[in-house]
Amino acid sequence: MEEKNQKTQENKMGVLPVNRLLLSMSVPIMISMLVSALYNIVDSVYLSRVSEDALNAVSLAFPVQNLMIAVATGTGVGINALLSKSLGEKNYERANRTASNGVFLAVCSFAVFALLGGLFSRLYFEVQTDVEAIVTGGTAYTTICTVFSCGLFIQIVFERLLQSTGKTLYSMFTQMLGAIINIILDPVLIFTCGMGVAGAAAATVTGQIIAAAVSVILNTKRNREITLTVRCFRPDRAIIRRIYSVGVPSIIMSAISSVMTFGLNQILIAFSTTATAVLGIYFKLQSFIFMPVFGLNNGMVPIIAYNLGAKKPDRMLKTIKLGSLYATLIMVLGFAAFQLIPGFLLSVLFQASAQMLEIGVTALRIISFSFLLAGFGIVCSTTFQALGHGMLGLITSLVRQLVGILPIAWLLSLTGRLEMVWWAFPLAELVSMALSTLFLIYAYKKEIKPLYPAQ
């Protein structure tokens, strides 16, 4: 009876002042993602002290890791949007079935990546380079990260269940727990145990598995707005279709990033292996800027989706405006850091050689111009997902990364000047921003404007 009364009360996403709600939802996720960014970079920081080949092995493995995260987070976005919308509509049965089917999809995703990673990791590296140290280290790293990826998929999906019901403090705790465990284990396994690249991978998956176990417990004990039952774990085509109608575009958007990174590695490796190491370092460093924005977005999705279900357009618009403002401010801070202290970041964190410093300082300064435009574009993609128009975000991402960055980078590489290749990032972001603006206007007219009373 008590649980029923709790469910009939209005969720905080429909009543709290929007700015306070957005910050309370987003800040815990932003903090946890910053810690996640820290543990993403820790692997590279330690491995740069092993050798440049070890650093390169992890850099070339990044597209595979990014693809796994893309599938997990994309599925989570679909779960988040449908579950929050169901709660806004007071449809608790559908909310429960969404949660249970989300867990089922996470297990299936893990099985696919474990199989592919176990069979094809070495082939993946042999296609890219013939440097044996990179192939051997990269194969070990990728095999461990894929075969033991159960923690990654379970952790992300169960964290999205917590976020969907507004319990972002719990998801912050689980993300931070996994990150801290990895940070502690990294030097022990890499140096003390002498495992090198394989030690970095082992530390990562151990943190993920422990965090996954804790996230399951928190959902079972603390998340009272949804109930996971054996009956609901049976695959439901209608629910899965609705999860993936939003989730698949998000997955593809993130997966495109893996394709883009793989393609850029092939363009850069023609100049030098140091250039590919610099690209890998850039992606590690930029996560400190982008992760807080993604945390902000994770807080926005359930708010927009809930108020779409509750038919409260003013709250949706205010969330979008505030999200755009905060995302842009974060990106401006990132731009300033990359412009002012690129040499410090490279030399102190990664013990950069003279050649890496020469390439890296130029790369970071040029690429960071794209930050000034990227915040708004990311918020637009999040808004499309929350409104059920994930395909608009997918098109934008396709244009930016495949139609934009890769072809532009290839054309600029024909000049024979490495520094020109980095300009592909800000140029592609310009095109993406224009397209995002047009799509946002369309989504507003389609989904938000009709919720206002007819004049």
C-alpha positions as semicolon CSV with decimal commas, in nm:
position;residue;x (nm);y (nm);z (nm)
1;M;0,000;0,000;0,000
2;E;0,287;0,233;0,092
3;E;0,459;0,162;-0,244
4;K;0,137;0,236;-0,430
5;N;0,102;0,572;-0,253
6;Q;0,461;0,659;-0,344
7;K;0,395;0,588;-0,710
8;T;0,080;0,802;-0,726
9;Q;0,274;1,108;-0,604
10;E;0,418;1,335;-0,873
11;N;0,782;1,255;-0,946
12;K;1,025;1,540;-0,876
13;M;1,092;1,568;-1,251
14;G;0,746;1,718;-1,293
15;V;0,743;1,964;-1,003
16;L;1,089;2,087;-0,892
17;P;1,212;2,423;-1,030
18;V;1,386;2,335;-1,355
19;N;1,729;2,483;-1,283
20;R;1,745;2,318;-0,942
21;L;1,616;1,991;-1,090
22;L;1,865;1,993;-1,379
23;L;2,158;2,059;-1,147
24;S;2,044;1,800;-0,891
25;M;2,004;1,543;-1,169
26;S;2,318;1,632;-1,365
27;V;2,588;1,733;-1,117
28;P;2,619;1,387;-0,955
29;I;2,645;1,230;-1,301
30;M;2,893;1,496;-1,412
31;I;3,112;1,427;-1,109
32;S;3,099;1,052;-1,166
33;M;3,181;1,099;-1,534
34;L;3,475;1,321;-1,446
35;V;3,605;1,040;-1,227
36;S;3,539;0,801;-1,517
37;A;3,738;1,033;-1,742
38;L;4,016;1,021;-1,486
39;Y;4,032;0,644;-1,490
40;N;4,013;0,643;-1,872
41;I;4,324;0,857;-1,882
42;V;4,507;0,675;-1,602
43;D;4,569;0,371;-1,826
44;S;4,741;0,591;-2,084
45;V;4,935;0,791;-1,825
46;Y;5,085;0,477;-1,671
47;L;5,142;0,301;-2,003
48;S;5,323;0,605;-2,142
49;R;5,581;0,526;-1,873
50;V;5,613;0,171;-2,007
51;S;5,677;0,266;-2,370
52;E;5,531;0,459;-2,663
53;D;5,434;0,123;-2,819
54;A;5,226;0,041;-2,509
55;L;5,055;0,380;-2,535
56;N;4,993;0,321;-2,904
57;A;4,840;-0,022;-2,833
58;V;4,577;0,136;-2,607
59;S;4,521;0,423;-2,854
60;L;4,450;0,178;-3,137
61;A;4,222;-0,025;-2,907
62;F;4,014;0,285;-2,832
63;P;3,763;0,235;-3,120
64;V;3,674;-0,111;-2,987
65;Q;3,625;0,017;-2,633
66;N;3,425;0,308;-2,768
67;L;3,204;0,070;-2,966
68;M;3,121;-0,133;-2,654
69;I;3,041;0,183;-2,462
70;A;2,832;0,302;-2,758
71;V;2,614;-0,009;-2,751
72;A;2,576;0,001;-2,372
73;T;2,503;0,373;-2,344
74;G;2,283;0,380;-2,656
75;T;2,070;0,101;-2,515
76;G;2,068;0,294;-2,186
77;V;1,948;0,610;-2,359
78;G;1,657;0,416;-2,512
79;I;1,571;0,265;-2,174
80;N;1,603;0,605;-2,007
81;A;1,373;0,781;-2,252
82;L;1,098;0,513;-2,254
83;L;1,110;0,445;-1,881
84;S;1,095;0,815;-1,785
85;K;0,814;0,878;-2,034
86;S;0,623;0,580;-1,890
87;L;0,661;0,718;-1,538
88;G;0,540;1,059;-1,660
89;E;0,231;0,886;-1,801
90;K;0,191;0,686;-1,475
91;N;0,225;0,362;-1,676
92;Y;0,417;0,162;-1,415
93;E;0,368;-0,177;-1,580
94;R;0,540;-0,058;-1,898
95;A;0,815;0,103;-1,689
96;N;0,887;-0,234;-1,522
97;R;0,889;-0,421;-1,853
98;T;1,123;-0,158;-1,999
99;A;1,368;-0,203;-1,713
100;S;1,365;-0,585;-1,733
101;N;1,401;-0,593;-2,111
102;G;1,689;-0,347;-2,082
103;V;1,876;-0,591;-1,860
104;F;1,808;-0,871;-2,111
105;L;1,955;-0,657;-2,392
106;A;2,265;-0,583;-2,183
107;V;2,334;-0,955;-2,137
108;C;2,290;-1,019;-2,510
109;S;2,527;-0,734;-2,598
110;F;2,794;-0,872;-2,365
111;A;2,771;-1,217;-2,525
112;V;2,824;-1,074;-2,875
113;F;3,130;-0,866;-2,781
114;A;3,286;-1,146;-2,575
115;L;3,266;-1,377;-2,877
116;L;3,398;-1,125;-3,129
117;G;3,674;-1,001;-2,901
118;G;3,794;-1,351;-2,819
119;L;3,814;-1,449;-3,186
120;F;3,926;-1,138;-3,376
121;S;4,129;-0,906;-3,147
122;R;4,466;-0,998;-3,300
123;L;4,338;-0,966;-3,656
124;Y;4,207;-0,618;-3,571
125;F;4,559;-0,502;-3,478
126;E;4,739;-0,682;-3,760
127;V;4,526;-0,490;-4,010
128;Q;4,653;-0,161;-3,866
129;T;5,024;-0,215;-3,796
130;D;5,310;-0,462;-3,826
131;V;5,487;-0,343;-3,509
132;E;5,484;-0,662;-3,302
133;A;5,494;-0,488;-2,963
134;I;5,181;-0,290;-3,051
135;V;5,003;-0,597;-3,194
136;T;5,082;-0,817;-2,892
137;G;4,998;-0,556;-2,630
138;G;4,686;-0,438;-2,808
139;T;4,557;-0,792;-2,857
140;A;4,594;-0,870;-2,487
141;Y;4,425;-0,543;-2,387
142;T;4,130;-0,579;-2,627
143;T;4,074;-0,948;-2,552
144;I;4,049;-0,888;-2,178
145;C;3,823;-0,583;-2,218
146;T;3,578;-0,766;-2,446
147;V;3,570;-1,116;-2,295
148;F;3,510;-0,971;-1,949
149;S;3,281;-0,686;-2,059
150;C;2,984;-0,817;-1,857
151;G;3,062;-0,556;-1,590
152;L;3,055;-0,272;-1,842
153;F;2,714;-0,361;-1,987
154;I;2,543;-0,445;-1,657
155;Q;2,684;-0,140;-1,483
156;I;2,575;0,108;-1,750
157;V;2,221;-0,031;-1,787
158;F;2,154;-0,045;-1,413
159;E;2,293;0,308;-1,372
160;R;2,047;0,426;-1,638
161;L;1,763;0,267;-1,440
162;L;1,868;0,475;-1,139
163;Q;1,895;0,790;-1,350
164;S;1,555;0,731;-1,512
165;T;1,385;0,759;-1,174
166;G;1,590;1,060;-1,062
167;K;1,829;0,870;-0,832
168;T;2,147;1,012;-0,981
169;L;2,339;1,013;-0,652
170;Y;2,337;0,634;-0,652
171;S;2,459;0,616;-1,012
172;M;2,734;0,863;-0,921
173;F;2,843;0,632;-0,641
174;T;2,867;0,323;-0,863
175;Q;3,056;0,505;-1,139
176;M;3,301;0,653;-0,890
177;L;3,348;0,314;-0,721
178;G;3,447;0,146;-1,047
179;A;3,679;0,432;-1,139
180;I;3,853;0,440;-0,799
181;I;3,909;0,063;-0,802
182;N;4,067;0,090;-1,148
183;I;4,289;0,381;-1,043
184;I;4,415;0,184;-0,740
185;L;4,474;-0,140;-0,933
186;D;4,644;0,015;-1,238
187;P;4,993;0,075;-1,094
188;V;4,978;-0,251;-0,897
189;L;4,898;-0,468;-1,201
190;I;5,098;-0,272;-1,460
191;F;5,421;-0,225;-1,262
192;T;5,425;-0,431;-0,941
193;C;5,286;-0,745;-1,107
194;G;5,468;-0,668;-1,432
195;M;5,158;-0,724;-1,648
196;G;5,203;-0,409;-1,860
197;V;4,920;-0,347;-2,107
198;A;4,730;-0,657;-1,991
199;G;4,741;-0,521;-1,634
200;A;4,569;-0,199;-1,744
201;A;4,289;-0,403;-1,901
202;A;4,254;-0,628;-1,594
203;A;4,225;-0,324;-1,366
204;T;3,955;-0,177;-1,590
205;V;3,731;-0,485;-1,603
206;T;3,771;-0,553;-1,229
207;G;3,641;-0,205;-1,148
208;Q;3,352;-0,248;-1,391
209;I;3,244;-0,584;-1,249
210;I;3,246;-0,463;-0,888
211;A;3,056;-0,144;-0,981
212;A;2,803;-0,354;-1,175
213;A;2,736;-0,572;-0,869
214;V;2,679;-0,265;-0,651
215;S;2,447;-0,103;-0,909
216;V;2,233;-0,418;-0,915
217;I;2,206;-0,413;-0,535
218;L;2,114;-0,043;-0,528
219;N;1,838;-0,094;-0,785
220;T;1,700;-0,389;-0,595
221;K;1,706;-0,220;-0,255
222;R;1,660;0,152;-0,327
223;N;1,484;0,200;-0,660
224;R;1,121;0,157;-0,555
225;E;0,962;0,314;-0,862
226;I;1,046;0,011;-1,075
227;T;1,027;-0,358;-0,996
228;L;1,243;-0,618;-1,173
229;T;1,060;-0,952;-1,189
230;V;1,135;-1,284;-1,360
231;R;0,808;-1,256;-1,554
232;C;0,914;-0,923;-1,704
233;F;1,249;-1,062;-1,822
234;R;1,081;-1,240;-2,112
235;P;1,172;-1,053;-2,433
236;D;0,893;-0,814;-2,535
237;R;0,920;-0,717;-2,902
238;A;0,716;-0,400;-2,863
239;I;0,926;-0,277;-2,570
240;I;1,257;-0,370;-2,737
241;R;1,145;-0,197;-3,057
242;R;1,066;0,123;-2,864
243;I;1,394;0,108;-2,671
244;Y;1,593;0,070;-2,990
245;S;1,391;0,329;-3,185
246;V;1,577;0,580;-2,969
247;G;1,873;0,362;-2,871
248;V;1,990;0,245;-3,215
249;P;2,046;0,597;-3,352
250;S;2,239;0,674;-3,032
251;I;2,443;0,354;-3,071
252;I;2,518;0,432;-3,434
253;M;2,613;0,790;-3,344
254;S;2,869;0,666;-3,094
255;A;2,978;0,378;-3,319
256;I;3,044;0,628;-3,596
257;S;3,299;0,779;-3,360
258;S;3,479;0,443;-3,357
259;V;3,478;0,433;-3,738
260;M;3,598;0,793;-3,749
261;T;3,880;0,721;-3,502
262;F;3,985;0,410;-3,692
263;G;3,991;0,609;-4,018
264;L;4,186;0,896;-3,864
265;N;4,441;0,649;-3,727
266;Q;4,499;0,520;-4,081
267;I;4,543;0,875;-4,214
268;L;4,779;0,977;-3,932
269;I;4,989;0,662;-3,923
270;A;5,103;0,750;-4,277
271;F;5,279;1,050;-4,118
272;S;5,412;0,869;-3,807
273;T;5,308;0,639;-3,524
274;T;5,363;0,936;-3,291
275;A;5,076;1,115;-3,465
276;T;4,839;0,829;-3,382
277;A;4,961;0,837;-3,021
278;V;4,881;1,209;-3,011
279;L;4,529;1,140;-3,139
280;G;4,485;0,881;-2,864
281;I;4,607;1,130;-2,604
282;Y;4,368;1,393;-2,740
283;F;4,070;1,161;-2,696
284;K;4,178;1,087;-2,339
285;L;4,222;1,455;-2,253
286;Q;3,904;1,575;-2,424
287;S;3,704;1,329;-2,214
288;F;3,760;1,566;-1,918
289;I;3,566;1,829;-2,111
290;F;3,309;1,616;-2,291
291;M;3,226;1,381;-2,001
292;P;3,072;1,658;-1,786
293;V;2,861;1,762;-2,087
294;F;2,751;1,402;-2,137
295;G;2,668;1,392;-1,765
296;L;2,459;1,705;-1,812
297;N;2,284;1,533;-2,103
298;N;2,211;1,222;-1,898
299;G;2,036;1,449;-1,651
300;M;1,842;1,621;-1,929
301;V;1,701;1,310;-2,100
302;P;1,469;1,190;-1,819
303;I;1,355;1,547;-1,745
304;I;1,257;1,617;-2,106
305;A;1,107;1,270;-2,158
306;Y;0,909;1,283;-1,832
307;N;0,765;1,626;-1,907
308;L;0,685;1,517;-2,262
309;G;0,474;1,238;-2,113
310;A;0,327;1,481;-1,856
311;K;0,258;1,741;-2,132
312;K;0,455;2,026;-1,971
313;P;0,626;2,207;-2,263
314;D;0,755;2,506;-2,064
315;R;0,963;2,277;-1,843
316;M;1,101;2,103;-2,149
317;L;1,206;2,430;-2,316
318;K;1,369;2,564;-2,002
319;T;1,565;2,240;-1,964
320;I;1,693;2,268;-2,321
321;K;1,793;2,635;-2,281
322;L;1,973;2,580;-1,949
323;G;2,143;2,267;-2,084
324;S;2,276;2,460;-2,384
325;L;2,408;2,739;-2,160
326;Y;2,587;2,504;-1,918
327;A;2,730;2,288;-2,199
328;T;2,873;2,592;-2,377
329;L;3,032;2,722;-2,055
330;I;3,203;2,387;-1,996
331;M;3,333;2,382;-2,352
332;V;3,473;2,736;-2,324
333;L;3,672;2,626;-2,018
334;G;3,806;2,329;-2,215
335;F;3,904;2,556;-2,504
336;A;4,095;2,782;-2,266
337;A;4,287;2,489;-2,115
338;F;4,386;2,346;-2,454
339;Q;4,499;2,690;-2,575
340;L;4,696;2,788;-2,266
341;I;4,862;2,472;-2,130
342;P;4,884;2,202;-2,402
343;G;5,257;2,149;-2,346
344;F;5,206;2,105;-1,972
345;L;4,931;1,845;-2,028
346;L;5,146;1,645;-2,269
347;S;5,477;1,657;-2,085
348;V;5,356;1,616;-1,726
349;L;5,088;1,352;-1,785
350;F;5,240;1,159;-2,075
351;Q;5,613;1,233;-2,057
352;A;5,596;1,344;-2,419
353;S;5,909;1,327;-2,632
354;A;6,025;1,633;-2,824
355;Q;5,852;1,500;-3,139
356;M;5,527;1,429;-2,953
357;L;5,533;1,778;-2,802
358;E;5,585;1,938;-3,142
359;I;5,293;1,747;-3,295
360;G;5,070;1,747;-2,987
361;V;5,074;2,115;-2,892
362;T;4,968;2,214;-3,245
363;A;4,700;1,942;-3,255
364;L;4,540;2,033;-2,922
365;R;4,526;2,403;-2,999
366;I;4,370;2,356;-3,344
367;I;4,118;2,087;-3,246
368;S;3,999;2,286;-2,942
369;F;3,835;2,545;-3,169
370;S;3,569;2,281;-3,231
371;F;3,479;2,290;-2,859
372;L;3,321;2,634;-2,898
373;L;3,051;2,483;-3,120
374;A;3,029;2,125;-2,990
375;G;2,837;2,192;-2,665
376;F;2,524;2,314;-2,843
377;G;2,536;2,025;-3,091
378;I;2,558;1,765;-2,813
379;V;2,259;1,915;-2,632
380;C;2,061;1,912;-2,957
381;S;2,134;1,540;-3,008
382;T;2,024;1,470;-2,651
383;T;1,703;1,664;-2,706
384;F;1,625;1,465;-3,022
385;Q;1,670;1,139;-2,829
386;A;1,450;1,250;-2,539
387;L;1,175;1,355;-2,783
388;G;1,190;1,021;-2,964
389;H;1,365;1,160;-3,274
390;G;1,697;0,984;-3,236
391;M;1,731;0,963;-3,614
392;L;1,787;1,340;-3,632
393;G;2,083;1,308;-3,399
394;L;2,210;1,016;-3,605
395;I;2,199;1,219;-3,927
396;T;2,383;1,507;-3,759
397;S;2,652;1,273;-3,627
398;L;2,690;1,106;-3,967
399;V;2,737;1,441;-4,136
400;R;2,988;1,561;-3,876
401;Q;3,207;1,253;-3,851
402;L;3,182;1,053;-4,172
403;V;3,076;1,319;-4,424
404;G;3,274;1,585;-4,238
405;I;3,583;1,494;-4,037
406;L;3,709;1,190;-4,230
407;P;3,684;1,326;-4,587
408;I;3,813;1,668;-4,482
409;A;4,103;1,510;-4,291
410;W;4,191;1,295;-4,593
411;L;4,180;1,591;-4,831
412;L;4,392;1,804;-4,598
413;S;4,642;1,517;-4,559
414;L;4,710;1,543;-4,933
415;T;4,890;1,871;-4,861
416;G;5,159;1,663;-4,692
417;R;5,135;1,883;-4,382
418;L;5,026;1,703;-4,065
419;E;4,909;2,020;-3,891
420;M;4,645;2,073;-4,161
421;V;4,472;1,743;-4,076
422;W;4,369;1,871;-3,732
423;W;4,157;2,149;-3,888
424;A;3,906;1,881;-3,995
425;F;3,759;1,888;-3,643
426;P;3,645;2,255;-3,624
427;L;3,541;2,261;-3,991
428;A;3,315;1,958;-3,947
429;E;3,169;2,109;-3,628
430;L;3,057;2,418;-3,820
431;V;2,851;2,204;-4,058
432;S;2,710;2,002;-3,768
433;M;2,598;2,312;-3,579
434;A;2,403;2,446;-3,876
435;L;2,227;2,114;-3,926
436;S;2,153;2,075;-3,552
437;T;1,985;2,416;-3,547
438;L;1,755;2,325;-3,837
439;F;1,663;1,990;-3,678
440;L;1,597;2,151;-3,339
441;I;1,348;2,389;-3,499
442;Y;1,176;2,090;-3,665
443;A;1,162;1,890;-3,339
444;Y;1,017;2,189;-3,154
445;K;0,738;2,234;-3,409
446;K;0,667;1,859;-3,417
447;E;0,671;1,766;-3,045
448;I;0,674;2,070;-2,816
449;K;0,468;2,340;-2,985
450;P;0,153;2,117;-3,013
451;L;0,152;2,075;-2,633
452;Y;0,061;2,441;-2,587
453;P;-0,314;2,524;-2,583
454;A;-0,447;2,640;-2,920
455;Q;-0,473;3,019;-2,936
